[in-house]
XYZ file of C-alpha atoms in Angstrom:
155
model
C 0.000 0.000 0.000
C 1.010 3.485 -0.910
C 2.081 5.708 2.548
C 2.178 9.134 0.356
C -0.844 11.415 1.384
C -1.364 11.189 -2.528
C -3.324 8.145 -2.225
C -4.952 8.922 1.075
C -8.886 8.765 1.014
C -10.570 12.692 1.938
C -13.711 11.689 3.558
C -14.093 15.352 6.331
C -10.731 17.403 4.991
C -7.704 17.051 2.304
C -4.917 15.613 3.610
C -2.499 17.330 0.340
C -1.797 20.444 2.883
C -1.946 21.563 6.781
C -2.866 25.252 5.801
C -5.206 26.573 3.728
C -4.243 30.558 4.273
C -6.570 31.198 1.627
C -9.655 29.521 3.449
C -8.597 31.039 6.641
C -8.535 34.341 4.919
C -11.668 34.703 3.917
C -12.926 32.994 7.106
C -11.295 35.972 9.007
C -13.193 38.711 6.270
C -16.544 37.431 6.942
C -16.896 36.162 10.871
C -20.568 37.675 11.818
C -21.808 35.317 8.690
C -19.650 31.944 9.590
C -19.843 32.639 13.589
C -23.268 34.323 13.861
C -23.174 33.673 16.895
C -19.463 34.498 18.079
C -18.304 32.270 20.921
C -21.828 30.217 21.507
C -21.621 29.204 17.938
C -17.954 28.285 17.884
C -18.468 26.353 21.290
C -21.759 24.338 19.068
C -19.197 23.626 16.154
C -16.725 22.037 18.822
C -19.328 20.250 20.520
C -20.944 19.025 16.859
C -17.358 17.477 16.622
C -17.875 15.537 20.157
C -21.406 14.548 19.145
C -19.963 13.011 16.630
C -18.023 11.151 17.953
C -20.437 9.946 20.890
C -22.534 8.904 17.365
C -19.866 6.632 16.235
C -19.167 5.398 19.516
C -22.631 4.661 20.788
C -22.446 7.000 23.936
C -19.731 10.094 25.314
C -18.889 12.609 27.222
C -18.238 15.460 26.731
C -17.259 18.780 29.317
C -17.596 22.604 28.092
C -15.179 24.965 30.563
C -15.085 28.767 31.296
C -12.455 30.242 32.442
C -12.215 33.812 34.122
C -9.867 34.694 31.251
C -12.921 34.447 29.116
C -11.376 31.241 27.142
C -13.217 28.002 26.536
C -12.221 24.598 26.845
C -13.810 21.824 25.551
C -12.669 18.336 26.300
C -14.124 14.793 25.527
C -13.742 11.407 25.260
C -14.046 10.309 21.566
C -11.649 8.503 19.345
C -9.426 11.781 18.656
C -8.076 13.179 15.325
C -6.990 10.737 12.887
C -3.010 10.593 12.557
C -1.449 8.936 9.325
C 2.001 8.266 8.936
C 3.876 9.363 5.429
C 6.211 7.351 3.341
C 8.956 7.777 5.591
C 6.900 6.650 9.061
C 6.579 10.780 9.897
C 3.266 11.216 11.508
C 1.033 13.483 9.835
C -1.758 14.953 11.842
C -5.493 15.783 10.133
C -5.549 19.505 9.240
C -9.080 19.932 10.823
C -8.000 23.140 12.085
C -6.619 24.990 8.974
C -8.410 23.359 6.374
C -12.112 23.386 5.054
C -14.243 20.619 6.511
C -15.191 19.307 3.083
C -18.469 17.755 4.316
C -20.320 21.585 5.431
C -17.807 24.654 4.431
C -19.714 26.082 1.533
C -22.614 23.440 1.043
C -26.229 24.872 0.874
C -27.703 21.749 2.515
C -24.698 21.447 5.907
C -26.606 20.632 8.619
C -27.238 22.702 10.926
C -26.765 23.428 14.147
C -28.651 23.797 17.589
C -28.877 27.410 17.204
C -30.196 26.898 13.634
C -27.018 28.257 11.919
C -25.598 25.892 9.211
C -22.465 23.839 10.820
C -19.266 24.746 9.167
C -16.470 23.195 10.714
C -13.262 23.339 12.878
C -11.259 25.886 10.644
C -14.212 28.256 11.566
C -13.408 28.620 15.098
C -9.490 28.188 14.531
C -9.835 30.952 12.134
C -11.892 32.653 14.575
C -9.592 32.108 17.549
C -7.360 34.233 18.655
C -5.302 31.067 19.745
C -6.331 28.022 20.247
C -4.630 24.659 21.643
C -5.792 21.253 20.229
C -4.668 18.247 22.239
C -5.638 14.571 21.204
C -5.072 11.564 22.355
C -5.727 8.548 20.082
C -4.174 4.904 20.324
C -0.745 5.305 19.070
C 0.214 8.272 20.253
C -1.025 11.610 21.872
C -0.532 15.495 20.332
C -1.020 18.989 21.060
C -0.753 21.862 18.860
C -1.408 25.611 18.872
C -3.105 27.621 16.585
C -3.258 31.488 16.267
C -6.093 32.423 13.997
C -5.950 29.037 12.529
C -2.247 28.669 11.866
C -0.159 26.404 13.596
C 2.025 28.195 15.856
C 3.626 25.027 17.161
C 5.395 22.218 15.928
């Protein structure tokens, strides 16, 4: 079997780059019409992610923090982000941060969410973020990154 990201299957994101600048760009132009919301509806596309998984898995958890700083954390206890591994056994991580979700970013009929707003997708809130720290844990291996604005800041 081919290990080049070539032949990987897209099913939620492309796996060809980590950053889309462009897609964050224009995220960053139009935030009242992908966040409509603000915060509340970047917590719901987080916590659309968790449902998710809790879907797949039959059942889950899931805990929504506040801190005094006004930051959010959201943590649960799904599979975590898928990780592949290239051709020469480097681990590459899923851009679901930087990259358009390819299942709701730009399609009429995304479902929606709670509040009634179409869903949209991770990069919308990393975009969105003024930082923002994703940490996963998955069999095989655990990660954290941070974002600012939906570029990795961290290696």
């Amino acid at each position: 079997m081919d290990d080049s990201s070539a032949s990987w299957r897209n099913t939620t994101h492309d796996w060809a780059s980590s950053v889309d600048p462009e897609h964050l760009a224009l995220i960053r132009r139009d935030p009242a019409g992908l966040a409509p919301g603000g915060v509340r509806q970047l917590v719901l596309e987080v916590l659309a992610y968790a449902a998710d998984e809790a879907e797949y898995r039959g059942a889950g958890r899931c805990t929504v923090t506040l801190h005094p700083d006004g930051s959010v954390s959201v943590a649960d206890d799904g599979r975590g982000t898928d990780t592949r591994f290239d051709e020469h056994g480097r681990p590459v991580r899923k851009p679901v941060m930087a990259t358009k979700d390819l299942r709701f970013f730009d399609h009429p009929d995304a479902e929606s969410l709670p509040d009634g707003h179409p869903r949209r997708g991770m990069s919308v809130v990393a975009a969105l973020s003024e930082w923002l720290v994703h940490t996963n844990r998955r069999a095989g291996g655990a990660w954290s990154q941070r974002y600012e604005h939906g570029v990795p800041a961290t290696v």
